[in-house]
Amino acid sequence: MLGSLKQNPVLSLDKLSFTTTARRLHHQLRVMLTGSSAEEVCTQIEAALCDQTGMTKIVFTFTGQGVQYPVIGKDLFDNFSLFRTEMHR
């Protein structure tokens, strides 16, 4: 992917995002990136490739596809001080 982005720096990131997630097999190890340009994403990919710290724990994940039940965020906020602290940060 890094090579493709460097060769096509005007590649549409929204199309790339869809293509890499929709109807694809997911690998065991993944990395999360954010960026508004191919250059930003390339920089983050290179940093991730250099990072040799090993596996880390997931702290929080947001799928953006709805919730398991209404007010789940409120329940997390009300009942878990760490979640509340991180949301305030």
mmCIF file of N, CA and C in Angstrom:
data_model
loop_
_atom_site.group_PDB
_atom_site.id
_atom_site.type_symbol
_atom_site.label_atom_id
_atom_site.label_comp_id
_atom_site.label_asym_id
_atom_site.label_seq_id
_atom_site.Cartn_x
_atom_site.Cartn_y
_atom_site.Cartn_z
ATOM 1 N N MET A 1 0.824 -1.176 0.000
ATOM 2 C CA MET A 1 0.000 0.000 0.000
ATOM 3 C C MET A 1 0.875 1.250 0.000
ATOM 4 N N LEU A 2 1.956 1.210 0.755
ATOM 5 C CA LEU A 2 2.840 2.368 0.824
ATOM 6 C C LEU A 2 3.360 2.724 -0.564
ATOM 7 N N GLY A 3 3.784 1.718 -1.319
ATOM 8 C CA GLY A 3 4.273 1.964 -2.676
ATOM 9 C C GLY A 3 3.204 2.552 -3.577
ATOM 10 N N SER A 4 2.001 2.042 -3.479
ATOM 11 C CA SER A 4 0.895 2.558 -4.298
ATOM 12 C C SER A 4 0.583 4.006 -3.966
ATOM 13 N N LEU A 5 0.585 4.334 -2.686
ATOM 14 C CA LEU A 5 0.306 5.714 -2.282
ATOM 15 C C LEU A 5 1.401 6.667 -2.754
ATOM 16 N N LYS A 6 2.645 6.209 -2.704
ATOM 17 C CA LYS A 6 3.743 7.071 -3.152
ATOM 18 C C LYS A 6 3.709 7.272 -4.667
ATOM 19 N N GLN A 7 3.279 6.245 -5.396
ATOM 20 C CA GLN A 7 3.190 6.358 -6.852
ATOM 21 C C GLN A 7 1.967 7.152 -7.285
ATOM 22 N N ASN A 8 0.922 7.151 -6.464
ATOM 23 C CA ASN A 8 -0.331 7.840 -6.788
ATOM 24 C C ASN A 8 -0.724 8.771 -5.645
ATOM 25 N N PRO A 9 0.009 9.867 -5.433
ATOM 26 C CA PRO A 9 -0.261 10.726 -4.276
ATOM 27 C C PRO A 9 -1.609 11.438 -4.318
ATOM 28 N N VAL A 10 -2.283 11.437 -5.460
ATOM 29 C CA VAL A 10 -3.606 12.071 -5.535
ATOM 30 C C VAL A 10 -4.727 11.044 -5.390
ATOM 31 N N LEU A 11 -4.362 9.829 -5.006
ATOM 32 C CA LEU A 11 -5.340 8.765 -4.807
ATOM 33 C C LEU A 11 -6.385 9.205 -3.786
ATOM 34 N N SER A 12 -7.646 8.944 -4.082
ATOM 35 C CA SER A 12 -8.752 9.308 -3.198
ATOM 36 C C SER A 12 -8.702 8.456 -1.929
ATOM 37 N N LEU A 13 -8.510 9.104 -0.784
ATOM 38 C CA LEU A 13 -8.425 8.363 0.469
ATOM 39 C C LEU A 13 -9.744 7.714 0.850
ATOM 40 N N ASP A 14 -10.871 8.335 0.496
ATOM 41 C CA ASP A 14 -12.154 7.703 0.822
ATOM 42 C C ASP A 14 -12.337 6.418 0.026
ATOM 43 N N LYS A 15 -11.916 6.408 -1.222
ATOM 44 C CA LYS A 15 -12.012 5.184 -2.026
ATOM 45 C C LYS A 15 -11.024 4.130 -1.528
ATOM 46 N N LEU A 16 -9.833 4.566 -1.147
ATOM 47 C CA LEU A 16 -8.845 3.643 -0.599
ATOM 48 C C LEU A 16 -9.367 3.009 0.685
ATOM 49 N N SER A 17 -9.949 3.815 1.546
ATOM 50 C CA SER A 17 -10.494 3.316 2.800
ATOM 51 C C SER A 17 -11.573 2.268 2.550
ATOM 52 N N PHE A 18 -12.464 2.558 1.622
ATOM 53 C CA PHE A 18 -13.528 1.605 1.303
ATOM 54 C C PHE A 18 -12.935 0.323 0.733
ATOM 55 N N THR A 19 -12.011 0.471 -0.201
ATOM 56 C CA THR A 19 -11.429 -0.689 -0.876
ATOM 57 C C THR A 19 -10.685 -1.597 0.092
ATOM 58 N N THR A 20 -10.022 -1.015 1.073
ATOM 59 C CA THR A 20 -9.234 -1.835 2.001
ATOM 60 C C THR A 20 -10.060 -2.459 3.120
ATOM 61 N N THR A 21 -11.338 -2.099 3.208
ATOM 62 C CA THR A 21 -12.158 -2.664 4.283
ATOM 63 C C THR A 21 -13.369 -3.445 3.793
ATOM 64 N N ALA A 22 -13.933 -3.071 2.685
ATOM 65 C CA ALA A 22 -15.169 -3.708 2.220
ATOM 66 C C ALA A 22 -14.863 -5.021 1.500
ATOM 67 N N ARG A 23 -15.522 -6.045 1.955
ATOM 68 C CA ARG A 23 -15.428 -7.353 1.328
ATOM 69 C C ARG A 23 -13.983 -7.840 1.178
ATOM 70 N N ARG A 24 -13.178 -7.590 2.167
ATOM 71 C CA ARG A 24 -11.783 -8.028 2.167
ATOM 72 C C ARG A 24 -11.550 -8.949 3.358
ATOM 73 N N LEU A 25 -10.596 -9.847 3.204
ATOM 74 C CA LEU A 25 -10.162 -10.633 4.349
ATOM 75 C C LEU A 25 -9.285 -9.740 5.215
ATOM 76 N N HIS A 26 -9.496 -9.795 6.494
ATOM 77 C CA HIS A 26 -8.704 -8.972 7.399
ATOM 78 C C HIS A 26 -7.572 -9.807 7.977
ATOM 79 N N HIS A 27 -6.419 -9.215 8.062
ATOM 80 C CA HIS A 27 -5.252 -9.888 8.611
ATOM 81 C C HIS A 27 -5.272 -9.806 10.132
ATOM 82 N N GLN A 28 -4.494 -10.683 10.768
ATOM 83 C CA GLN A 28 -4.471 -10.721 12.228
ATOM 84 C C GLN A 28 -3.926 -9.418 12.812
ATOM 85 N N LEU A 29 -2.919 -8.855 12.198
ATOM 86 C CA LEU A 29 -2.327 -7.612 12.691
ATOM 87 C C LEU A 29 -2.763 -6.466 11.805
ATOM 88 N N ARG A 30 -3.192 -5.380 12.431
ATOM 89 C CA ARG A 30 -3.669 -4.214 11.688
ATOM 90 C C ARG A 30 -3.127 -2.955 12.338
ATOM 91 N N VAL A 31 -3.238 -1.878 11.622
ATOM 92 C CA VAL A 31 -2.833 -0.586 12.154
ATOM 93 C C VAL A 31 -3.921 0.419 11.802
ATOM 94 N N MET A 32 -4.138 1.374 12.688
ATOM 95 C CA MET A 32 -5.139 2.400 12.447
ATOM 96 C C MET A 32 -4.418 3.689 12.092
ATOM 97 N N LEU A 33 -4.870 4.339 11.026
ATOM 98 C CA LEU A 33 -4.263 5.575 10.563
ATOM 99 C C LEU A 33 -5.337 6.621 10.324
ATOM 100 N N THR A 34 -4.964 7.869 10.478
ATOM 101 C CA THR A 34 -5.842 8.961 10.074
ATOM 102 C C THR A 34 -5.005 9.951 9.286
ATOM 103 N N GLY A 35 -5.620 10.587 8.334
ATOM 104 C CA GLY A 35 -4.901 11.581 7.551
ATOM 105 C C GLY A 35 -5.809 12.209 6.529
ATOM 106 N N SER A 36 -5.416 13.366 6.059
ATOM 107 C CA SER A 36 -6.222 14.051 5.049
ATOM 108 C C SER A 36 -5.529 14.071 3.694
ATOM 109 N N SER A 37 -4.369 13.423 3.606
ATOM 110 C CA SER A 37 -3.666 13.349 2.325
ATOM 111 C C SER A 37 -2.879 12.047 2.260
ATOM 112 N N ALA A 38 -2.540 11.647 1.046
ATOM 113 C CA ALA A 38 -1.736 10.441 0.867
ATOM 114 C C ALA A 38 -0.385 10.607 1.557
ATOM 115 N N GLU A 39 0.156 11.809 1.524
ATOM 116 C CA GLU A 39 1.450 12.071 2.161
ATOM 117 C C GLU A 39 1.383 11.822 3.670
ATOM 118 N N GLU A 40 0.317 12.289 4.313
ATOM 119 C CA GLU A 40 0.148 12.064 5.755
ATOM 120 C C GLU A 40 0.030 10.574 6.059
ATOM 121 N N VAL A 41 -0.735 9.864 5.246
ATOM 122 C CA VAL A 41 -0.923 8.430 5.463
ATOM 123 C C VAL A 41 0.396 7.690 5.252
ATOM 124 N N CYS A 42 1.165 8.069 4.230
ATOM 125 C CA CYS A 42 2.474 7.449 3.982
ATOM 126 C C CYS A 42 3.394 7.624 5.188
ATOM 127 N N THR A 43 3.409 8.814 5.751
ATOM 128 C CA THR A 43 4.248 9.089 6.919
ATOM 129 C C THR A 43 3.857 8.181 8.080
ATOM 130 N N GLN A 44 2.555 7.998 8.277
ATOM 131 C CA GLN A 44 2.086 7.145 9.373
ATOM 132 C C GLN A 44 2.384 5.672 9.108
ATOM 133 N N ILE A 45 2.276 5.241 7.858
ATOM 134 C CA ILE A 45 2.605 3.850 7.520
ATOM 135 C C ILE A 45 4.083 3.597 7.799
ATOM 136 N N GLU A 46 4.936 4.521 7.361
ATOM 137 C CA GLU A 46 6.376 4.365 7.592
ATOM 138 C C GLU A 46 6.690 4.311 9.085
ATOM 139 N N ALA A 47 6.032 5.145 9.873
ATOM 140 C CA ALA A 47 6.247 5.134 11.324
ATOM 141 C C ALA A 47 5.789 3.808 11.927
ATOM 142 N N ALA A 48 4.658 3.301 11.462
ATOM 143 C CA ALA A 48 4.143 2.025 11.975
ATOM 144 C C ALA A 48 5.085 0.880 11.618
ATOM 145 N N LEU A 49 5.665 0.929 10.427
ATOM 146 C CA LEU A 49 6.599 -0.117 10.012
ATOM 147 C C LEU A 49 7.879 -0.094 10.849
ATOM 148 N N CYS A 50 8.271 1.078 11.309
ATOM 149 C CA CYS A 50 9.485 1.217 12.129
ATOM 150 C C CYS A 50 9.233 0.887 13.594
ATOM 151 N N ASP A 51 7.987 0.916 14.013
ATOM 152 C CA ASP A 51 7.644 0.687 15.415
ATOM 153 C C ASP A 51 7.806 -0.790 15.742
ATOM 154 N N GLN A 52 8.736 -1.098 16.605
ATOM 155 C CA GLN A 52 9.003 -2.487 16.970
ATOM 156 C C GLN A 52 8.583 -2.795 18.407
ATOM 157 N N THR A 53 7.630 -2.041 18.929
ATOM 158 C CA THR A 53 7.229 -2.237 20.321
ATOM 159 C C THR A 53 6.385 -3.484 20.520
ATOM 160 N N GLY A 54 5.920 -4.083 19.452
ATOM 161 C CA GLY A 54 5.125 -5.293 19.586
ATOM 162 C C GLY A 54 3.646 -5.000 19.715
ATOM 163 N N MET A 55 2.914 -6.026 20.087
ATOM 164 C CA MET A 55 1.465 -5.912 20.201
ATOM 165 C C MET A 55 1.096 -5.037 21.397
ATOM 166 N N THR A 56 0.087 -4.222 21.197
ATOM 167 C CA THR A 56 -0.437 -3.400 22.279
ATOM 168 C C THR A 56 -1.892 -3.775 22.508
ATOM 169 N N LYS A 57 -2.414 -3.351 23.622
ATOM 170 C CA LYS A 57 -3.811 -3.630 23.930
ATOM 171 C C LYS A 57 -4.693 -2.551 23.320
ATOM 172 N N ILE A 58 -5.879 -2.936 22.926
ATOM 173 C CA ILE A 58 -6.849 -1.968 22.429
ATOM 174 C C ILE A 58 -7.409 -1.216 23.625
ATOM 175 N N VAL A 59 -7.375 0.086 23.550
ATOM 176 C CA VAL A 59 -7.911 0.898 24.633
ATOM 177 C C VAL A 59 -9.378 1.183 24.380
ATOM 178 N N PHE A 60 -9.707 1.565 23.159
ATOM 179 C CA PHE A 60 -11.067 1.926 22.821
ATOM 180 C C PHE A 60 -11.215 1.813 21.318
ATOM 181 N N THR A 61 -12.324 1.329 20.881
ATOM 182 C CA THR A 61 -12.571 1.267 19.446
ATOM 183 C C THR A 61 -13.947 1.834 19.163
ATOM 184 N N PHE A 62 -14.046 2.602 18.104
ATOM 185 C CA PHE A 62 -15.318 3.187 17.698
ATOM 186 C C PHE A 62 -15.560 2.796 16.253
ATOM 187 N N THR A 63 -16.588 2.026 16.015
ATOM 188 C CA THR A 63 -16.840 1.537 14.663
ATOM 189 C C THR A 63 -17.581 2.543 13.807
ATOM 190 N N GLY A 64 -18.302 3.458 14.434
ATOM 191 C CA GLY A 64 -19.061 4.426 13.664
ATOM 192 C C GLY A 64 -20.290 3.833 13.005
ATOM 193 N N GLN A 65 -20.659 2.630 13.387
ATOM 194 C CA GLN A 65 -21.782 1.949 12.742
ATOM 195 C C GLN A 65 -22.972 1.778 13.678
ATOM 196 N N GLY A 66 -23.062 2.609 14.674
ATOM 197 C CA GLY A 66 -24.169 2.467 15.613
ATOM 198 C C GLY A 66 -23.696 1.843 16.908
ATOM 199 N N VAL A 67 -24.624 1.542 17.760
ATOM 200 C CA VAL A 67 -24.282 1.013 19.079
ATOM 201 C C VAL A 67 -25.028 -0.284 19.333
ATOM 202 N N GLN A 68 -24.586 -0.993 20.363
ATOM 203 C CA GLN A 68 -25.237 -2.250 20.727
ATOM 204 C C GLN A 68 -26.609 -2.005 21.337
ATOM 205 N N TYR A 69 -26.745 -0.913 22.056
ATOM 206 C CA TYR A 69 -28.033 -0.555 22.640
ATOM 207 C C TYR A 69 -28.046 0.959 22.855
ATOM 208 N N PRO A 70 -29.216 1.555 22.922
ATOM 209 C CA PRO A 70 -29.285 3.006 23.125
ATOM 210 C C PRO A 70 -28.573 3.422 24.418
ATOM 211 N N VAL A 71 -27.972 4.547 24.403
ATOM 212 C CA VAL A 71 -27.251 5.183 25.512
ATOM 213 C C VAL A 71 -26.044 4.385 26.024
ATOM 214 N N ILE A 72 -25.442 3.556 25.187
ATOM 215 C CA ILE A 72 -24.264 2.795 25.625
ATOM 216 C C ILE A 72 -23.134 3.736 26.039
ATOM 217 N N GLY A 73 -22.961 4.829 25.288
ATOM 218 C CA GLY A 73 -21.921 5.792 25.636
ATOM 219 C C GLY A 73 -22.164 6.421 26.994
ATOM 220 N N LYS A 74 -23.420 6.747 27.274
ATOM 221 C CA LYS A 74 -23.770 7.330 28.576
ATOM 222 C C LYS A 74 -23.496 6.334 29.696
ATOM 223 N N ASP A 75 -23.844 5.077 29.479
ATOM 224 C CA ASP A 75 -23.580 4.057 30.494
ATOM 225 C C ASP A 75 -22.081 3.913 30.763
ATOM 226 N N LEU A 76 -21.289 3.901 29.702
ATOM 227 C CA LEU A 76 -19.838 3.825 29.878
ATOM 228 C C LEU A 76 -19.336 5.040 30.652
ATOM 229 N N PHE A 77 -19.809 6.212 30.267
ATOM 230 C CA PHE A 77 -19.397 7.459 30.911
ATOM 231 C C PHE A 77 -19.779 7.463 32.389
ATOM 232 N N ASP A 78 -20.991 7.020 32.696
ATOM 233 C CA ASP A 78 -21.488 7.044 34.076
ATOM 234 C C ASP A 78 -20.823 5.993 34.966
ATOM 235 N N ASN A 79 -20.411 4.862 34.396
ATOM 236 C CA ASN A 79 -19.970 3.732 35.210
ATOM 237 C C ASN A 79 -18.473 3.444 35.207
ATOM 238 N N PHE A 80 -17.724 4.051 34.306
ATOM 239 C CA PHE A 80 -16.298 3.746 34.208
ATOM 240 C C PHE A 80 -15.482 5.035 34.247
ATOM 241 N N SER A 81 -14.793 5.237 35.361
ATOM 242 C CA SER A 81 -14.048 6.486 35.554
ATOM 243 C C SER A 81 -12.960 6.676 34.499
ATOM 244 N N LEU A 82 -12.304 5.609 34.071
ATOM 245 C CA LEU A 82 -11.264 5.742 33.050
ATOM 246 C C LEU A 82 -11.860 6.248 31.738
ATOM 247 N N PHE A 83 -12.992 5.687 31.351
ATOM 248 C CA PHE A 83 -13.672 6.140 30.136
ATOM 249 C C PHE A 83 -14.039 7.619 30.271
ATOM 250 N N ARG A 84 -14.598 7.979 31.416
ATOM 251 C CA ARG A 84 -15.008 9.362 31.669
ATOM 252 C C ARG A 84 -13.794 10.302 31.596
ATOM 253 N N THR A 85 -12.701 9.906 32.221
ATOM 254 C CA THR A 85 -11.482 10.721 32.210
ATOM 255 C C THR A 85 -10.970 10.921 30.790
ATOM 256 N N GLU A 86 -10.942 9.850 30.014
ATOM 257 C CA GLU A 86 -10.436 9.941 28.640
ATOM 258 C C GLU A 86 -11.350 10.777 27.754
ATOM 259 N N MET A 87 -12.639 10.715 27.989
ATOM 260 C CA MET A 87 -13.560 11.531 27.200
ATOM 261 C C MET A 87 -13.404 13.013 27.535
ATOM 262 N N HIS A 88 -13.093 13.305 28.784
ATOM 263 C CA HIS A 88 -12.853 14.697 29.185
ATOM 264 C C HIS A 88 -11.536 15.216 28.628
ATOM 265 N N ARG A 89 -10.572 14.317 28.447
ATOM 266 C CA ARG A 89 -9.255 14.712 27.949
ATOM 267 C C ARG A 89 -9.387 15.071 26.525
#
